[in-house]
Coordinates of C-alpha atoms and ligand atoms in Angstrom, one line a residue:
Chain A
M9 CA -7.1 189.3 -65.5
C10 CA -6.4 192.1 -63.1
T11 CA -2.6 192.6 -63.0
V12 CA -2.7 194.2 -59.6
C13 CA -4.5 191.7 -57.4
G14 CA -4.9 188.8 -59.8
C15 CA -8.7 188.9 -59.7
R16 CA -10.3 187.6 -62.8
S17 CA -11.9 190.5 -64.6
G18 CA -12.4 189.1 -68.1
E19 CA -11.6 191.5 -70.8
T20 CA -11.7 194.6 -68.7
R21 CA -8.7 196.9 -68.9
I22 CA -8.1 199.8 -66.6
E23 CA -5.7 202.5 -67.7
D24 CA -2.6 202.7 -65.5
G25 CA -2.6 205.8 -63.4
A26 CA 0.6 207.8 -64.0
E27 CA 1.9 207.5 -60.4
H28 CA 0.6 204.1 -59.8
S29 CA 3.0 201.7 -58.3
H30 CA 2.3 198.1 -57.6
G31 CA 4.8 198.1 -54.8
H32 CA 2.7 199.9 -52.3
H33 CA -0.6 198.9 -53.8
A34 CA -3.3 199.7 -51.3
H35 CA -6.1 197.5 -52.6
H36 CA -8.7 199.0 -50.4
H37 CA -11.5 196.8 -51.5
R38 CA -11.9 193.3 -50.3
H39 CA -12.7 190.6 -52.8
Y40 CA -16.0 189.0 -52.3
G41 CA -16.6 185.4 -52.6
T42 CA -13.4 184.3 -54.3
G43 CA -13.7 180.8 -52.9
D44 CA -11.4 178.1 -54.2
A45 CA -13.2 176.8 -57.2
G46 CA -11.3 173.5 -57.2
A47 CA -12.3 172.4 -53.8
S48 CA -14.3 169.3 -53.9
V49 CA -14.7 166.6 -51.3
P50 CA -14.6 163.0 -52.3
G51 CA -17.1 160.7 -50.8
M52 CA -19.9 163.2 -50.7
S53 CA -21.8 162.3 -53.8
Q54 CA -25.4 161.9 -52.7
S55 CA -27.7 164.6 -54.1
R56 CA -29.0 167.2 -51.8
L57 CA -31.0 170.4 -51.9
I58 CA -29.5 173.7 -50.8
Q59 CA -31.9 176.6 -50.1
L60 CA -29.9 179.6 -51.2
E61 CA -32.2 182.7 -51.7
Q62 CA -29.2 184.7 -52.8
D63 CA -29.5 187.7 -55.1
I64 CA -27.6 187.0 -58.4
L65 CA -26.1 190.5 -58.1
S66 CA -25.0 190.1 -54.5
K67 CA -21.4 190.1 -55.3
N68 CA -21.7 193.3 -57.3
N69 CA -23.7 194.8 -54.5
S70 CA -20.9 193.9 -52.0
Y71 CA -18.4 195.8 -54.1
A72 CA -20.8 198.7 -54.6
N73 CA -21.3 198.9 -50.8
A74 CA -17.6 198.9 -50.2
N75 CA -17.3 201.8 -52.7
R76 CA -20.1 203.6 -51.0
R77 CA -18.4 203.2 -47.6
Y78 CA -15.2 204.5 -49.1
F79 CA -17.0 207.5 -50.5
A80 CA -18.7 208.2 -47.2
E81 CA -15.4 207.9 -45.2
H82 CA -13.7 210.3 -47.5
G83 CA -16.5 212.8 -48.0
I84 CA -16.7 212.0 -51.7
F85 CA -19.8 212.7 -53.7
A86 CA -20.2 210.3 -56.7
L87 CA -22.6 210.3 -59.6
N88 CA -23.1 207.6 -62.2
L89 CA -24.0 209.0 -65.6
V90 CA -26.0 206.7 -67.8
S91 CA -27.5 207.1 -71.3
S92 CA -27.5 205.6 -74.8
P93 CA -24.4 206.1 -76.9
G94 CA -24.0 209.7 -78.0
S95 CA -26.6 211.5 -75.7
G96 CA -23.8 213.8 -74.6
K97 CA -22.4 212.3 -71.3
T98 CA -18.8 213.4 -72.1
S99 CA -19.8 216.7 -73.5
L100 CA -21.9 217.5 -70.4
L101 CA -19.1 216.3 -68.1
V102 CA -16.6 218.6 -69.9
E103 CA -18.9 221.6 -69.5
T104 CA -19.7 220.6 -65.9
L105 CA -16.0 220.4 -65.0
K106 CA -15.2 223.7 -66.6
R107 CA -17.6 225.2 -64.0
L108 CA -17.1 222.9 -61.0
G109 CA -13.5 222.0 -61.5
K110 CA -12.2 225.5 -60.8
T111 CA -13.3 225.4 -57.2
H112 CA -13.5 221.7 -56.3
A113 CA -11.4 218.6 -56.6
C114 CA -13.0 216.5 -59.3
Y115 CA -12.3 213.1 -60.8
V116 CA -13.8 211.2 -63.7
I117 CA -14.0 207.5 -64.3
E118 CA -14.8 206.7 -68.0
G119 CA -16.4 203.5 -69.2
D120 CA -16.3 202.5 -72.8
Q121 CA -15.9 199.2 -74.6
Q122 CA -12.8 200.6 -76.5
T123 CA -10.6 203.7 -76.8
T124 CA -9.4 206.3 -74.3
N125 CA -11.1 209.1 -76.3
D126 CA -13.4 210.1 -73.5
A127 CA -10.8 210.1 -70.8
D128 CA -8.6 212.2 -73.1
R129 CA -11.3 214.7 -73.6
I130 CA -11.8 215.0 -69.8
R131 CA -8.0 215.4 -69.2
E132 CA -8.0 218.3 -71.6
T133 CA -10.0 220.2 -69.0
G134 CA -7.2 219.5 -66.4
V135 CA -9.3 217.1 -64.4
P136 CA -7.8 213.7 -63.7
A137 CA -9.6 210.9 -65.5
L138 CA -9.2 207.2 -65.8
Q139 CA -10.5 205.1 -68.7
I140 CA -11.9 201.6 -68.1
N141 CA -12.3 199.6 -71.3
T142 CA -14.8 196.8 -70.8
G143 CA -14.1 195.0 -74.0
K144 CA -17.3 193.2 -74.9
G145 CA -18.8 194.1 -71.5
C146 CA -21.7 196.5 -71.8
H147 CA -21.7 198.1 -68.4
L148 CA -19.4 199.1 -65.5
D149 CA -19.6 197.1 -62.3
G150 CA -18.8 197.8 -58.7
H151 CA -15.5 195.8 -58.8
M152 CA -14.1 197.9 -61.7
I153 CA -14.9 201.1 -59.8
G154 CA -13.1 199.8 -56.7
H155 CA -10.0 199.3 -58.7
A156 CA -10.3 202.6 -60.5
L157 CA -10.6 204.4 -57.1
E158 CA -7.3 202.8 -56.0
R159 CA -5.6 204.3 -59.0
L160 CA -7.1 207.7 -58.9
A161 CA -5.9 208.5 -55.4
T162 CA -8.9 210.8 -54.8
K163 CA -8.7 213.8 -52.5
D164 CA -11.1 213.8 -49.6
G165 CA -14.2 215.9 -50.2
A166 CA -13.9 215.4 -54.0
Y167 CA -16.5 214.9 -56.7
V168 CA -16.3 211.7 -58.6
F169 CA -18.2 211.4 -61.9
I170 CA -18.6 208.0 -63.4
E171 CA -19.5 207.9 -67.1
N172 CA -21.0 204.5 -67.8
V173 CA -20.8 202.6 -71.0
G174 CA -23.4 204.0 -73.5
N175 CA -26.3 201.6 -73.0
L176 CA -29.8 202.3 -71.7
V177 CA -30.3 198.7 -70.5
C178 CA -27.9 196.9 -68.1
P179 CA -26.1 199.8 -66.3
A180 CA -29.5 200.1 -64.5
A181 CA -28.9 196.9 -62.7
F182 CA -25.3 197.4 -61.5
D183 CA -24.9 199.6 -58.5
L184 CA -21.5 201.2 -58.4
G185 CA -21.8 202.8 -55.0
E186 CA -22.8 206.2 -56.4
A187 CA -25.1 208.7 -54.6
H188 CA -27.3 209.0 -57.6
K189 CA -27.7 207.7 -61.1
V190 CA -28.2 210.5 -63.6
A191 CA -29.9 209.5 -66.9
I192 CA -29.2 211.6 -69.9
L193 CA -31.7 211.7 -72.8
S194 CA -31.0 213.9 -75.8
V195 CA -33.9 215.5 -77.6
T196 CA -33.0 213.7 -80.8
E197 CA -33.8 210.4 -79.3
G198 CA -37.6 210.8 -78.9
E199 CA -39.8 211.3 -75.9
D200 CA -40.8 207.7 -75.6
K201 CA -37.4 206.4 -74.4
P202 CA -38.4 206.4 -70.7
L203 CA -41.2 204.0 -71.6
K204 CA -39.1 201.8 -73.8
Y205 CA -36.2 201.6 -71.3
P206 CA -38.1 201.8 -68.0
D207 CA -35.5 200.1 -65.8
M208 CA -33.0 202.9 -66.4
F209 CA -35.5 205.7 -65.6
A210 CA -36.7 203.8 -62.6
A211 CA -33.1 203.6 -61.3
A212 CA -32.2 207.2 -61.9
D213 CA -32.9 210.1 -59.6
V214 CA -32.4 212.7 -62.2
M215 CA -33.1 213.0 -65.9
L216 CA -31.1 215.5 -68.0
L217 CA -32.8 216.4 -71.2
N218 CA -29.7 217.4 -73.3
K219 CA -29.2 219.0 -76.7
T220 CA -32.1 221.5 -76.1
D221 CA -30.3 223.8 -78.6
L222 CA -31.7 221.4 -81.2
L223 CA -35.4 221.7 -80.0
P224 CA -36.4 224.0 -82.9
Y225 CA -35.3 221.4 -85.4
V226 CA -36.7 218.2 -83.9
D227 CA -40.1 216.9 -83.0
F228 CA -39.6 216.5 -79.3
D229 CA -42.0 217.7 -76.5
V230 CA -40.2 218.3 -73.2
E231 CA -43.6 218.0 -71.3
I232 CA -44.3 214.6 -72.8
A233 CA -40.8 213.3 -72.1
T234 CA -41.1 214.5 -68.5
A235 CA -44.6 212.9 -68.1
N236 CA -43.3 209.6 -69.6
A237 CA -40.4 209.6 -67.1
R238 CA -42.7 210.3 -64.2
K239 CA -45.0 207.4 -65.2
I240 CA -42.0 205.2 -64.4
N241 CA -40.6 207.2 -61.6
P242 CA -42.9 209.8 -60.0
D243 CA -40.0 211.4 -58.1
I244 CA -37.5 211.8 -60.9
K245 CA -36.0 215.3 -61.1
V246 CA -35.9 216.7 -64.7
L247 CA -33.5 219.3 -65.9
T248 CA -33.2 220.6 -69.5
V249 CA -29.7 221.4 -70.6
S250 CA -27.5 222.0 -73.6
A251 CA -23.9 221.1 -73.4
Q252 CA -23.5 223.1 -76.7
S253 CA -25.1 226.4 -75.7
G254 CA -24.6 226.1 -72.0
D255 CA -28.3 226.6 -71.3
G256 CA -29.4 225.0 -68.0
L257 CA -25.9 224.1 -66.9
E258 CA -26.1 226.5 -63.9
D259 CA -29.2 224.7 -62.6
W260 CA -27.4 221.4 -63.1
V261 CA -24.3 222.5 -61.3
D262 CA -26.6 223.9 -58.5
W263 CA -28.4 220.6 -58.3
I264 CA -25.0 218.8 -57.8
G265 CA -24.1 221.1 -54.9
T266 CA -27.5 220.7 -53.3
A267 CA -27.6 216.9 -53.7
R268 CA -24.1 216.7 -52.2
A269 CA -25.1 218.9 -49.2
E270 CA -28.2 216.7 -48.7
L271 CA -26.2 213.5 -48.7
F272 CA -23.7 214.6 -46.2
A273 CA -26.3 216.4 -44.0
G274 CA -28.1 213.1 -43.8
C275 CA -24.8 211.3 -42.9
S276 CA -24.0 213.6 -40.0
A277 CA -27.6 213.5 -38.8
T278 CA -27.5 209.7 -38.6
D279 CA -24.0 209.8 -37.0
A280 CA -25.3 212.2 -34.4
A281 CA -28.3 210.0 -33.7
E282 CA -26.2 206.9 -33.1
Chain B
M30 CA -24.9 190.5 -73.3
H31 CA -26.4 191.5 -69.9
E32 CA -27.7 188.0 -69.4
M33 CA -24.2 186.6 -70.1
S34 CA -22.7 188.6 -67.3
L35 CA -25.5 187.6 -65.0
C36 CA -24.7 184.0 -65.8
E37 CA -21.1 184.6 -64.9
N38 CA -22.4 185.9 -61.6
I39 CA -24.5 182.8 -61.1
L40 CA -21.5 180.6 -61.8
G41 CA -19.4 182.6 -59.4
I42 CA -22.0 182.0 -56.7
L43 CA -22.1 178.3 -57.5
L44 CA -18.3 178.1 -57.2
D45 CA -18.3 179.9 -53.8
E46 CA -21.1 177.6 -52.5
A47 CA -19.2 174.5 -53.8
A48 CA -16.2 175.5 -51.7
S49 CA -18.1 176.4 -48.6
Q50 CA -20.8 173.7 -48.7
N51 CA -18.6 170.9 -50.0
F52 CA -20.1 169.8 -53.3
S53 CA -18.5 169.2 -56.7
K54 CA -21.5 169.0 -59.0
V55 CA -24.6 171.0 -59.5
D56 CA -27.6 169.1 -61.0
R57 CA -30.3 171.7 -60.9
V58 CA -30.4 175.5 -60.3
C59 CA -33.7 177.1 -59.5
L60 CA -33.9 180.9 -60.1
E61 CA -36.5 183.5 -59.4
V62 CA -36.7 186.1 -62.1
G63 CA -39.3 188.8 -61.8
P64 CA -40.9 190.4 -64.9
L65 CA -39.5 193.8 -63.8
S66 CA -35.9 192.5 -63.3
G67 CA -35.0 193.5 -66.8
V68 CA -33.9 190.0 -67.6
E69 CA -35.1 187.8 -70.4
P70 CA -35.5 184.2 -69.2
E71 CA -34.8 182.7 -72.6
A72 CA -31.5 184.7 -72.9
L73 CA -30.6 183.6 -69.4
R74 CA -31.1 180.0 -70.4
F75 CA -28.8 180.4 -73.4
G76 CA -26.2 182.2 -71.4
F77 CA -26.3 179.6 -68.6
D78 CA -25.6 176.8 -71.0
V79 CA -22.7 178.7 -72.5
V80 CA -21.2 179.9 -69.3
T81 CA -21.5 176.6 -67.4
R82 CA -20.0 174.5 -70.1
G83 CA -17.1 172.4 -68.7
S84 CA -17.9 173.7 -65.2
L85 CA -19.3 172.0 -62.1
A86 CA -22.8 173.0 -63.4
H87 CA -22.3 171.6 -66.9
G88 CA -25.6 170.2 -68.1
A89 CA -27.4 171.3 -65.0
Q90 CA -31.2 171.7 -65.3
L91 CA -32.3 175.3 -65.1
D92 CA -35.7 176.0 -63.6
I93 CA -36.8 179.6 -63.8
F94 CA -39.7 180.7 -61.6
E95 CA -41.4 183.9 -62.7
P96 CA -43.4 185.6 -60.0
E97 CA -46.0 188.2 -60.7
A98 CA -45.2 191.9 -60.5
T99 CA -47.3 193.8 -57.9
A100 CA -47.4 197.4 -56.9
T101 CA -49.2 199.5 -54.3
C102 CA -50.8 202.8 -55.3
A103 CA -49.8 205.8 -53.1
A104 CA -52.9 207.7 -54.2
C105 CA -55.6 205.1 -53.4
G106 CA -53.9 202.4 -51.5
T107 CA -54.8 199.6 -53.9
T108 CA -52.3 196.7 -54.3
A109 CA -52.6 195.1 -57.7
V110 CA -50.8 193.0 -60.3
I111 CA -49.1 195.0 -63.0
Q112 CA -47.5 194.0 -66.3
D113 CA -45.1 197.0 -66.9
R114 CA -43.5 199.7 -64.9
F115 CA -45.5 202.4 -66.7
D116 CA -48.9 200.8 -66.0
P117 CA -51.3 203.1 -64.1
C118 CA -53.1 202.0 -61.0
P119 CA -56.0 199.8 -62.2
S120 CA -58.4 201.3 -59.7
C121 CA -57.7 205.1 -59.9
G122 CA -55.4 205.6 -62.9
S123 CA -52.6 207.2 -60.9
H124 CA -48.9 206.6 -61.7
L125 CA -47.8 206.9 -58.1
L126 CA -47.1 203.2 -57.9
K127 CA -44.6 201.7 -55.5
I128 CA -43.3 198.3 -56.8
K129 CA -43.7 195.6 -54.3
T130 CA -42.7 192.5 -56.2
G131 CA -41.4 191.7 -59.6
E132 CA -37.8 192.9 -59.4
E133 CA -36.5 189.6 -58.0
L134 CA -33.3 188.2 -59.5
R135 CA -32.3 185.4 -57.2
I136 CA -31.0 181.9 -56.9
K137 CA -33.6 180.2 -54.9
E138 CA -32.2 176.7 -54.5
L139 CA -29.7 174.2 -55.8
E140 CA -29.6 170.5 -56.2
V141 CA -26.1 169.4 -55.8
S142 CA -24.0 166.2 -55.4
Ligands
GTP330 N1 -26.2 220.1 -80.7 C1 -25.7 219.5 -79.6 N2 -24.8 218.5 -79.7 C2 -24.4 217.9 -78.6 C3 -24.8 218.3 -77.3 N3 -24.1 217.5 -76.4 C4 -23.4 216.7 -77.1 N4 -23.5 216.9 -78.4 C5 -22.9 216.2 -79.5 O1 -23.3 214.8 -79.5 C6 -22.2 213.9 -79.9 C7 -22.0 212.9 -78.8 O2 -21.6 213.5 -77.6 P1 -20.8 212.8 -76.5 O3 -20.6 213.8 -75.4 O4 -19.6 212.1 -77.1 O5 -21.8 211.7 -76.1 P2 -21.6 210.4 -75.1 O6 -22.9 210.2 -74.4 O7 -20.4 210.7 -74.2 O8 -21.2 209.3 -76.1 P3 -20.6 207.8 -75.7 O9 -19.6 208.0 -74.6 O10 -20.0 207.4 -77.0 O11 -21.8 207.0 -75.3 C8 -21.0 214.8 -80.1 O12 -20.9 215.1 -81.5 C9 -21.4 216.1 -79.4 O13 -20.8 217.2 -79.9 C10 -25.7 219.4 -77.2 O14 -26.1 219.9 -76.1 N5 -26.1 220.0 -78.4
MG331 MG1 -18.8 209.5 -73.8
ZN332 ZN1 -9.8 193.1 -57.8
ZN333 ZN1 -24.1 194.9 -69.4
ZN334 ZN1 -54.7 204.0 -57.2

């Protein structure tokens, strides 16, 4: 249960931001479809057919679209990092923030089933971070991100990095409102992962091949991994990086800057056209 | 686990519809689940029974319609049925396929009273 707005959010717990006060709680996101569950009308008992044609994820998509609007209105560039557990999402974020955080306002939303370890690691870099614990839940959803954004009090023009729960399966289906999903695959996991978990690599716009410092010790062919990802997603951008040695991180940080510029260039172009 | 949370989404939609369309019981739910939706129909059935227990959809019949996955090839223009996302174009072998159908994850219709 969300203690702020009373929305039912199962076992999810969002860390309390330090300056968060319920008194002037801004609740920028609307709640979608919270109809009164108890409403029933006596005397209407004949069976009837309702054609619905409604997407099962429509509620999540509404929350995600509200987040996307919020990002657009505030000039925020948001990325959703997805991978299996231990591929190096937090390590890469820490290294990214050491480079980007010096010159730009950055925020991190961390998703894990339990512990605040990852948010603690991010905060050590001086960047504000908020931990969401999903309990048994295996992915972040648009609603959780909406609440996290209220608590982060993000500056306009900031970068927001969302580290999803380590899971190569269902985070693919849940739009959070991000500009891009970034899939991280470490070289110790095998080059066949894009074929085994195609939905994730279809949903991502970028694949970071991480832990390249370990390439001399493992049987992993970057070309094959790239070809496999492109069988699923011909347009996917592939970058090789090592959070450990720093190799490739400049290209990654450059990509972030370019993707941000492209997103907002597109926005002002459509604004001007309207 | 994923299917469980999808079933909670389904129940949420049923509760909303019950309020807006004035019904108190769901007798049948018809879903469309494409082979590329990432969802296992059997797991969905299991989750549905668990999640709807004691709700307005307790004991409802669950029909799952599984449409074919199709894709159009950007290299040769062929539209064909595929089984998996990594399948090549059956006529030219290219992987430049644009998925047309198969990602559906929808409630098609409800029988309510
Ligand atoms: N050799 C090497 N180890 C790395 C690299 N990046 C991360 N690691 C190690 O991999 C382990 C997991 O890294 P994390 O950054 O915690 O991975 P994660 O994806 O955030 O993990 P979860 O949040 O638990 O899913 C740690 O022991 C890291 O030190 C790398 O580039 N090279
Ligand atoms: Mg982590
Ligand atoms: Zn809420
Ligand atoms: Zn999940
Ligand atoms: Zn073809």
